[in-house]
Coordinates of C-alpha atoms in Angstrom, one line a residue:
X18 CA 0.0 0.0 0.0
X19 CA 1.4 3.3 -0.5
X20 CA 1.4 6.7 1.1
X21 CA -0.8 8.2 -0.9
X22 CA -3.6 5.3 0.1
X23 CA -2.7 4.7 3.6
X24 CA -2.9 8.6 4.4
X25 CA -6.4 8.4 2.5
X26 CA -7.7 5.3 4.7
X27 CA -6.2 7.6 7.7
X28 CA -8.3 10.0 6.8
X29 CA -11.3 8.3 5.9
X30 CA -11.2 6.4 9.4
X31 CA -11.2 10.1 11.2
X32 CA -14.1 12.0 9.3
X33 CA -13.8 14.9 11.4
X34 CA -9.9 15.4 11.2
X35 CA -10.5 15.7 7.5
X36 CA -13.2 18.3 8.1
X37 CA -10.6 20.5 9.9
X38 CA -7.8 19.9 7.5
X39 CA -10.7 21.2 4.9
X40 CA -11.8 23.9 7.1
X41 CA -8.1 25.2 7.2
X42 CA -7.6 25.2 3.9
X43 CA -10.9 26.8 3.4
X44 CA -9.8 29.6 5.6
X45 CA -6.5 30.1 4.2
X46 CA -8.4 30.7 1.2
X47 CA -10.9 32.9 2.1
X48 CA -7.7 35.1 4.0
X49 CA -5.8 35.2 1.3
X50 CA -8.7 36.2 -0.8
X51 CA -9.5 39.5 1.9
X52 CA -6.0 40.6 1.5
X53 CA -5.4 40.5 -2.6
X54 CA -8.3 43.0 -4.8
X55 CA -7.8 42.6 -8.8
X56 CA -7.0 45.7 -10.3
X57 CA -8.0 47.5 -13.3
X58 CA -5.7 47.6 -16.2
X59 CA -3.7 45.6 -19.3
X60 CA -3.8 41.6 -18.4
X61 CA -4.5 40.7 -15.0
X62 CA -3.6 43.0 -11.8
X63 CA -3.4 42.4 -8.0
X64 CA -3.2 45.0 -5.2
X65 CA -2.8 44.7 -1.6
X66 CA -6.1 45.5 0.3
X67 CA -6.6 45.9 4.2
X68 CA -9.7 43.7 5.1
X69 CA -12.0 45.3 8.1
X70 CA -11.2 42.9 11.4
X71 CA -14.8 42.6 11.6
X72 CA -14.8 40.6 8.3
X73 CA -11.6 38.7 9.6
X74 CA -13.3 37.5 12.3
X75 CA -16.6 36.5 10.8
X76 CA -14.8 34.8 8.5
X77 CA -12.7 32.6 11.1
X78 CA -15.8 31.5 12.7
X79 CA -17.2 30.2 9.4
X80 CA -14.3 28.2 9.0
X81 CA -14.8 27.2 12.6
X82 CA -18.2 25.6 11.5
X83 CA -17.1 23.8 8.8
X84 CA -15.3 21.3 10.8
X85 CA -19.0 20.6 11.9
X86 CA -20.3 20.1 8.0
X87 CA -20.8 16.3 7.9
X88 CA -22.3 16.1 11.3
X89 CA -24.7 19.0 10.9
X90 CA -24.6 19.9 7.8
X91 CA -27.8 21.8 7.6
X92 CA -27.1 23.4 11.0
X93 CA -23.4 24.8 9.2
X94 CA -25.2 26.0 6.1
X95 CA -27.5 27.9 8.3
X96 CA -24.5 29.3 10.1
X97 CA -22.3 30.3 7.3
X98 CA -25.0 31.9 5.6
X99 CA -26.0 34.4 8.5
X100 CA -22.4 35.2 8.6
X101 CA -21.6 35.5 4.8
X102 CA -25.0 37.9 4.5
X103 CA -23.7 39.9 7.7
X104 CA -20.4 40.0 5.9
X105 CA -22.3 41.5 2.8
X106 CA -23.8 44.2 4.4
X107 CA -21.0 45.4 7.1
X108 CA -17.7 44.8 4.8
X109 CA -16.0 47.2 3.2
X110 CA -14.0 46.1 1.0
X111 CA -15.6 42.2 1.1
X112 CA -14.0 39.4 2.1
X113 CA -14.8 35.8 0.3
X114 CA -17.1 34.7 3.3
X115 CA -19.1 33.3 1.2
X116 CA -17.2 30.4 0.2
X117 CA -17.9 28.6 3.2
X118 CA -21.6 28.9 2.7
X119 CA -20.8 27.3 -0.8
X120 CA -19.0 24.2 0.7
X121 CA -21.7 23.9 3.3
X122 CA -24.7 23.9 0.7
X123 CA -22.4 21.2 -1.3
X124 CA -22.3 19.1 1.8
X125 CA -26.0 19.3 2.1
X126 CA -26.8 18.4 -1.3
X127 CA -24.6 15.9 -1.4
X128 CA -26.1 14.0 1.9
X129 CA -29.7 14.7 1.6
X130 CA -32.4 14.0 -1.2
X131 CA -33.0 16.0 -4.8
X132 CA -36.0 17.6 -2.9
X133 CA -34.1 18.7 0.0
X134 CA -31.6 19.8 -1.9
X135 CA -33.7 22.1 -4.4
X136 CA -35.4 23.4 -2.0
X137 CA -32.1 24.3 0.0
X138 CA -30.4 25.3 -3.2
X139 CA -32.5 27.7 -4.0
X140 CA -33.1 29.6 -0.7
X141 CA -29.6 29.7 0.1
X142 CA -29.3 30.9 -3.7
X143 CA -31.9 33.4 -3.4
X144 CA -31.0 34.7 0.5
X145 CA -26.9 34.9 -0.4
X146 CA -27.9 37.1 -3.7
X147 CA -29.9 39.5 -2.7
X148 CA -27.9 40.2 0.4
X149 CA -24.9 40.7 -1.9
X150 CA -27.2 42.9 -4.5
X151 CA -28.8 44.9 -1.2
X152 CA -25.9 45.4 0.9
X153 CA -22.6 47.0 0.8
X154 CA -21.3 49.6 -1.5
X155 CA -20.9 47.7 -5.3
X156 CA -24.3 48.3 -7.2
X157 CA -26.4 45.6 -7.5
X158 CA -25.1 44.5 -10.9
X159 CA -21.8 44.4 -10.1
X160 CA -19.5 41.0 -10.9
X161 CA -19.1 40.0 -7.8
X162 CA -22.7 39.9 -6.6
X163 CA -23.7 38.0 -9.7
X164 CA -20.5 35.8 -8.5
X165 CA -22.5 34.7 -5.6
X166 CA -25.2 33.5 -8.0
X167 CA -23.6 31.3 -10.2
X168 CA -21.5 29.6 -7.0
X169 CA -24.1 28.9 -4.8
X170 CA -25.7 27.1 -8.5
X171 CA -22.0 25.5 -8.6
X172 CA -22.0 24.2 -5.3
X173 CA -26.1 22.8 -5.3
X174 CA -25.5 21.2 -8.6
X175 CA -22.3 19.5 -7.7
X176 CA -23.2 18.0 -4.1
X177 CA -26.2 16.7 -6.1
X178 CA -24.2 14.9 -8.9
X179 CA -22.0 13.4 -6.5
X180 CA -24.8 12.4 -4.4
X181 CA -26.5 10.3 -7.7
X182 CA -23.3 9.1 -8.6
X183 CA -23.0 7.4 -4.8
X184 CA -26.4 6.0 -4.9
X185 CA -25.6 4.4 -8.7
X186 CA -21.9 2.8 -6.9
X187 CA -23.9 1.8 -4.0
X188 CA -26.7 -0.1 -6.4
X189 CA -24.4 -1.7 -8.2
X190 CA -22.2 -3.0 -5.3
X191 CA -25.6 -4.3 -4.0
X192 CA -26.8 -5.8 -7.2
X193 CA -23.6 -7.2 -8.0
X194 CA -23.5 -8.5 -4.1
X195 CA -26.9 -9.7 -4.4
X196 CA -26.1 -11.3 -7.6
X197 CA -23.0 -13.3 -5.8
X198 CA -25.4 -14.7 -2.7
X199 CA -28.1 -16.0 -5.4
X200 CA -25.2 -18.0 -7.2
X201 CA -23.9 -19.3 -4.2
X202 CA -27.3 -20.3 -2.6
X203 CA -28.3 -21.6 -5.9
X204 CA -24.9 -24.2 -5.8
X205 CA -25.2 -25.0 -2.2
X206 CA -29.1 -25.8 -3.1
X207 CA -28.3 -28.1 -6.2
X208 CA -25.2 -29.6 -4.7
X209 CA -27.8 -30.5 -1.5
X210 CA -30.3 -31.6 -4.2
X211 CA -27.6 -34.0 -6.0
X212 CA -26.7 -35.5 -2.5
X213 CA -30.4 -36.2 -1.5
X214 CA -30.5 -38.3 -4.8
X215 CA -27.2 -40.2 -4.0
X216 CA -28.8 -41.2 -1.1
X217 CA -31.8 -42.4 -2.7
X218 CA -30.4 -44.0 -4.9
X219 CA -28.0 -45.8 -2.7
X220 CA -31.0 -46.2 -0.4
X221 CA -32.5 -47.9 -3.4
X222 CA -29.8 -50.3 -4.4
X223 CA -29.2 -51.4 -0.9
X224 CA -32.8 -51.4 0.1
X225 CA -32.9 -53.8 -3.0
X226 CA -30.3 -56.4 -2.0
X227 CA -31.4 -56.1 1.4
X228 CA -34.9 -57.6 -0.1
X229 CA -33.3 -60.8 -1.7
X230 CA -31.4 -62.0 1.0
X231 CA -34.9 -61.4 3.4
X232 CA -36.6 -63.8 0.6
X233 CA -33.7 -66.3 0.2
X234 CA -33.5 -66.4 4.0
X235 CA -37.2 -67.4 3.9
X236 CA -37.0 -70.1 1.3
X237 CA -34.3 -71.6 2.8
X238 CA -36.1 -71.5 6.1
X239 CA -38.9 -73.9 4.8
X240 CA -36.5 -76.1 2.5
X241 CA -34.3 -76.9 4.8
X242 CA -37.1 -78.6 8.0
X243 CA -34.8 -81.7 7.5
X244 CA -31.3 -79.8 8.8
X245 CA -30.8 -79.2 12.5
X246 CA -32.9 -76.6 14.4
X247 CA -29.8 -74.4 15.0
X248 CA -29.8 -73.9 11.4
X249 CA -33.5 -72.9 11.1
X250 CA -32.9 -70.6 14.1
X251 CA -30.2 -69.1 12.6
X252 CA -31.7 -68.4 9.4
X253 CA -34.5 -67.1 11.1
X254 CA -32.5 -64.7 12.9
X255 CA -30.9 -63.9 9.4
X256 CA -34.2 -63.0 8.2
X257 CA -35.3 -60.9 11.1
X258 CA -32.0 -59.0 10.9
X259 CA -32.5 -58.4 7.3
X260 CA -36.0 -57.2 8.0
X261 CA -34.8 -54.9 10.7
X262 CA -32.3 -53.4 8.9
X263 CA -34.2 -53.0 5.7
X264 CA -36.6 -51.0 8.1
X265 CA -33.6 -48.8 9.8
X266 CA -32.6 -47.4 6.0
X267 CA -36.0 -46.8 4.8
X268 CA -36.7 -45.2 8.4
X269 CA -33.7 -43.1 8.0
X270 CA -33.6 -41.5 4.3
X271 CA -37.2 -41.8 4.6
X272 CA -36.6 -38.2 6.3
X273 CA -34.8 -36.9 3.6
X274 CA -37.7 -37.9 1.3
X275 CA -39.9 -34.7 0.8
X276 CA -43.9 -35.1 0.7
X277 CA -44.6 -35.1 -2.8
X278 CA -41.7 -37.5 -3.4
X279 CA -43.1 -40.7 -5.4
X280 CA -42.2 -43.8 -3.5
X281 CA -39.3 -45.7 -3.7
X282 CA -38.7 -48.4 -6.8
X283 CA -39.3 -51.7 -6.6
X284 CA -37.6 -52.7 -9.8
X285 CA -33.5 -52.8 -8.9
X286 CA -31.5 -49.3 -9.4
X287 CA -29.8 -48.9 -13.3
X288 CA -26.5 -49.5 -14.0
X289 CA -23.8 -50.3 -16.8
X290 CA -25.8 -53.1 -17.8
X291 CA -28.5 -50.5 -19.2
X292 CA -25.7 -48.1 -20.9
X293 CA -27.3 -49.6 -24.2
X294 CA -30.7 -48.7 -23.2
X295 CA -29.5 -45.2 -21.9
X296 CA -27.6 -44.6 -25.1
X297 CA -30.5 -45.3 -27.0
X298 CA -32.4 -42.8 -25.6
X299 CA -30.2 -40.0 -26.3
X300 CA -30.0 -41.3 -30.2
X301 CA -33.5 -41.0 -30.0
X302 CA -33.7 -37.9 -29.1
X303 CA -31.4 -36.3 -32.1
X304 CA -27.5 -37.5 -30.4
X305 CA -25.6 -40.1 -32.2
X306 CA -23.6 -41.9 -29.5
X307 CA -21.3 -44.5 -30.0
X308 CA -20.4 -46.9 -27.0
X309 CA -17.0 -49.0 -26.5
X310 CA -16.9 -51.4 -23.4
X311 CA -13.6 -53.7 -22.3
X312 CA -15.0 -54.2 -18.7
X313 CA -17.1 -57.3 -20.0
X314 CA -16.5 -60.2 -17.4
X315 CA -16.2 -57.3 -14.2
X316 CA -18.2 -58.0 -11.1
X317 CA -18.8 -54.4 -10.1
X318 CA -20.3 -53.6 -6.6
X319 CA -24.0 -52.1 -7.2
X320 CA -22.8 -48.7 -5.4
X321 CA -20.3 -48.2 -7.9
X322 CA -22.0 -49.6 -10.8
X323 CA -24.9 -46.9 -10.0
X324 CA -22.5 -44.2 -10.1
X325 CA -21.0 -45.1 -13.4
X326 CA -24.1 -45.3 -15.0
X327 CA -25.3 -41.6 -13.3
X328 CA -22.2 -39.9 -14.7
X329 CA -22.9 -41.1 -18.0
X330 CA -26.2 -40.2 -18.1
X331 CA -25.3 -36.4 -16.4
X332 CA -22.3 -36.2 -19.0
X333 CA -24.1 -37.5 -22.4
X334 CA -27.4 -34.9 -20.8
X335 CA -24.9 -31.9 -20.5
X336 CA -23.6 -32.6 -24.1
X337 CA -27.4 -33.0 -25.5
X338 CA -27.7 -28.9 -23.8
X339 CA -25.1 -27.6 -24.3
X340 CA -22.3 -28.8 -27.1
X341 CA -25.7 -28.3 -30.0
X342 CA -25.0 -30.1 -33.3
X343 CA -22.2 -33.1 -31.9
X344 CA -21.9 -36.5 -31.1
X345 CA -20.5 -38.4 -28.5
X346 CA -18.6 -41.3 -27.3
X347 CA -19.1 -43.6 -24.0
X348 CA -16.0 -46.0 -22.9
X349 CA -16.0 -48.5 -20.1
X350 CA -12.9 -50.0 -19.7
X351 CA -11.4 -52.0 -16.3
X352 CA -8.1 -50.9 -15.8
X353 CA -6.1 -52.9 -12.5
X354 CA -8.5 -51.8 -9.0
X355 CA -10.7 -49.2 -10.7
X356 CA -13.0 -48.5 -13.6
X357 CA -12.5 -45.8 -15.8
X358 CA -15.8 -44.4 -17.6
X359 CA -14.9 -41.2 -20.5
X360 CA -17.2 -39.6 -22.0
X361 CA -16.4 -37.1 -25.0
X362 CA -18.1 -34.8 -27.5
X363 CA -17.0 -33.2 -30.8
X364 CA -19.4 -29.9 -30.2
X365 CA -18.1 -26.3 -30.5
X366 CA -15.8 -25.1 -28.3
X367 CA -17.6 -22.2 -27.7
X368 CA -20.7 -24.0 -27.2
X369 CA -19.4 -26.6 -25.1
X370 CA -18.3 -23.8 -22.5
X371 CA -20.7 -23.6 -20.4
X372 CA -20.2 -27.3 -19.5
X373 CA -16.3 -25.9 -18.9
X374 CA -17.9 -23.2 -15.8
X375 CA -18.5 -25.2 -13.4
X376 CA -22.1 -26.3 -13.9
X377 CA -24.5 -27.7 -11.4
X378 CA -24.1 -31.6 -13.2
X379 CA -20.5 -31.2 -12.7
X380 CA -20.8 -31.2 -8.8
X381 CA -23.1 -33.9 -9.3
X382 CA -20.6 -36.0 -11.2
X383 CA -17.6 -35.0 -8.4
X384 CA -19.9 -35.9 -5.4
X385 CA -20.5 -38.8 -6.4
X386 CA -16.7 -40.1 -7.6
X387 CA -15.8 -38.4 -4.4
X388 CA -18.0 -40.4 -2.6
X389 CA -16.0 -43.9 -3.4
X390 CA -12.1 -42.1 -3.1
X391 CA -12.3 -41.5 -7.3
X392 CA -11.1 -38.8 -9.2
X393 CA -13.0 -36.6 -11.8
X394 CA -11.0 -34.8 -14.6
X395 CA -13.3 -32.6 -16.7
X396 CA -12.5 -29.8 -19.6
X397 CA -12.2 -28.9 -23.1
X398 CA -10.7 -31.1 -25.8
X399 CA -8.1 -29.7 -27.9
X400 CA -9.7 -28.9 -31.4
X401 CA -13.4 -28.4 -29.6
X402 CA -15.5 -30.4 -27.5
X403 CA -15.6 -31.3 -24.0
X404 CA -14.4 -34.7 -22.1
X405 CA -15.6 -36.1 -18.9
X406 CA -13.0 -38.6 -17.5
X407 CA -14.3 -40.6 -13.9
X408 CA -11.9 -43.1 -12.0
X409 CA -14.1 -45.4 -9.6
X410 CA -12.0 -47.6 -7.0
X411 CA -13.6 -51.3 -7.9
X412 CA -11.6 -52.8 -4.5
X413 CA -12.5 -51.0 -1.8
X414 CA -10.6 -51.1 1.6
X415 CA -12.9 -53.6 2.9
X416 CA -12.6 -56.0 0.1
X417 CA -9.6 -58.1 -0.3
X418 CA -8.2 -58.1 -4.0
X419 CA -9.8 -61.3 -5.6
X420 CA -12.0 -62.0 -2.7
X421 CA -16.1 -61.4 -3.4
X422 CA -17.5 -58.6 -3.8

């Protein structure tokens, strides 16, 4: 920071120590102005004048009451005015008196309304003009009086235009403010959106498993009457615990369900094995897609198969919005402990940037490879396009390399 900008902060920080450093120079002004008269004569001529002490002190005490301009400003114009139309009528010669009134009508019209400020304006005009005309021993067309007119217009008209230019900064700091809160509300909104549906759809998968072994556990129960009763008893308590537990998950995203929610599916959540089906859809509807799989023979766990199958459907929906006139290309390949799933598009750069800004279906797509320890890798394609690249951990930490999944 330099000096310049930390003496300005100083300043700024003590409003009234600036109103006395103005107030001094105001009355080093108006001083200098009682002691020099122009003269008559080729070019421009000064002469010495003696001011009356009567006018010197009149105007120290309106310097005085500028230090108090911000505070009260209407108060100081009311003040500097009596004394700049007591100056008019007892100086002789005039001292500039009237300047102060001028700074103090500019601090009112710059803090108050156009109304106020009109209204002010042209009192303080009127009052400070006629005294000048009225009093004192220049006729009442002389220069100076018709001086008084124009800066007492001066000094209204700018407090006013810096007033409007204030309240134009301060709507735009607000709108642009405003503007910043809606977008961030808006992410945190769809990013708690994208997270309810995780959990309903992991709610779903789980929930669906949770069902088969709870029917399996039953059939076995009445197949098996010829084995020992331990092993009735223990598939019975297999069953009950599956029960139980299938009741605990729908108990607890149950709450993050909203009323008008439509139930839960009964059929089993999609996956890879419908990225035909999916890709069909989107030819359908006007987006060649071409799919290439080398994970054939890959046991995936349905958590992770879910998720693959969500980020191509969120990747191939943001190229059908926003890339226009391309195609696109889906690969599934296994590659050691994870599963990589790409999807690309040929569309125009241009077009494809939104995709590139950070949209909503991109947090989607990173909560969910978040989610299982993944990484997501999204951006423009050199030459145009856009390309979605997901790694999903196949192994996790609880499943041994080989062992079931």
């Amino acid at each position: 920071m330099s000096t310049l900008d930390r003496a300005r902060g100083s300043l700024k920080a003590h409003p009234l120590a600036l109103d006395a450093a103005i107030a001094a120079g105001v009355l080093v002004c108006m001083v200098a102005g009682s002691f020099v008269v122009p003269k008559d004569g080729h070019g421009v001529t000064w002469g010495v004048r003696t001011p009356d002490p009567l006018s010197l002190v009149l105007t120290t005490l309106a310097a005085v009451a500028l230090v108090f301009r911000r505070r009260l400003p209407k108060a100081v114009l009311a003040v500097t005015g009596a004394l700049s139309v007591a100056e008019f009528f007892t100086g002789d010669p005039r001292t500039p008196v009237a300047m102060s009134a001028v700074i103090a009508l500019y601090t009112v019209a710059s803090t108050t309304d156009r109304t106020t400020t009109w209204r002010v304006g042209l009192l303080t005009t009127t009052v400070l003009t006629a005294a000048a005309m009225l009093g004192g021993p220049l006729p009442w067309y002389a220069q100076e009086n018709l001086a008084v007119l124009a800066w007492t217009g001066i000094g209204a008209t700018a407090g006013d235009a810096v007033r409007s230019r204030r309240a134009v900064m301060q709507t735009i700091r607000e709108r642009a403010e405003r503007a910043e809160r809606t977008r961030e509300e808006e992410a945190r909104r769809r990013v708690a959106e994208e997270r309810l549906r995780i959990a309903r759809d992991l709610h779903d998968v789980v929930a669906h498993h949770i069902a088969l072994v709870n029917v399996q556990a039953g059939v076995a129960a009445h197949v098996m009457d010829k084995r020992p009763d331990q092993a009735k008893e223990a598939l019975a308590h297999v069953r009950e615990a599956s029960r139980s537990a299938l009741n605990e998950l729908r108990a607890t995203v149950g709450l993050l369900r909203q009323s008008g929610d439509p139930e839960a599916p009964t059929e089993p959540a999609p996956g890879l094995g419908r990225l035909e089906e999916l890709a069909a859809t989107f030819r359908n509807a006007g987006l060649p897609v071409d799919v290439a799989r080398a994970d054939q023979g890959t046991e995936l766990p349905a958590a992770v198969d879910l998720a693959a199958y969500r980020i191509v459907q969120e990747a191939l929906t943001n190229v059908q919005k926003h890339a226009g006139r391309a195609s696109a290309e889906v690969s599934v390949v296994r590659v050691g402990p994870n599963l990589e799933v790409t999807v690309l598009d040929d569309g125009a750069g241009a077009a494809a940037a939104p995709q590139a800004g950070g949209g909503h279906g991109l947090l989607g797509m990173r909560e969910r490879v978040t989610a299982f320890g993944g990484t997501l890798t999204t951006g423009p394609r050199y030459g145009g396009g856009f390309r979605v690249h997901a790694i999903l951990p196949v192994e996790t930490r609880t499943t041994a390399p080989g062992g079931p999944a």
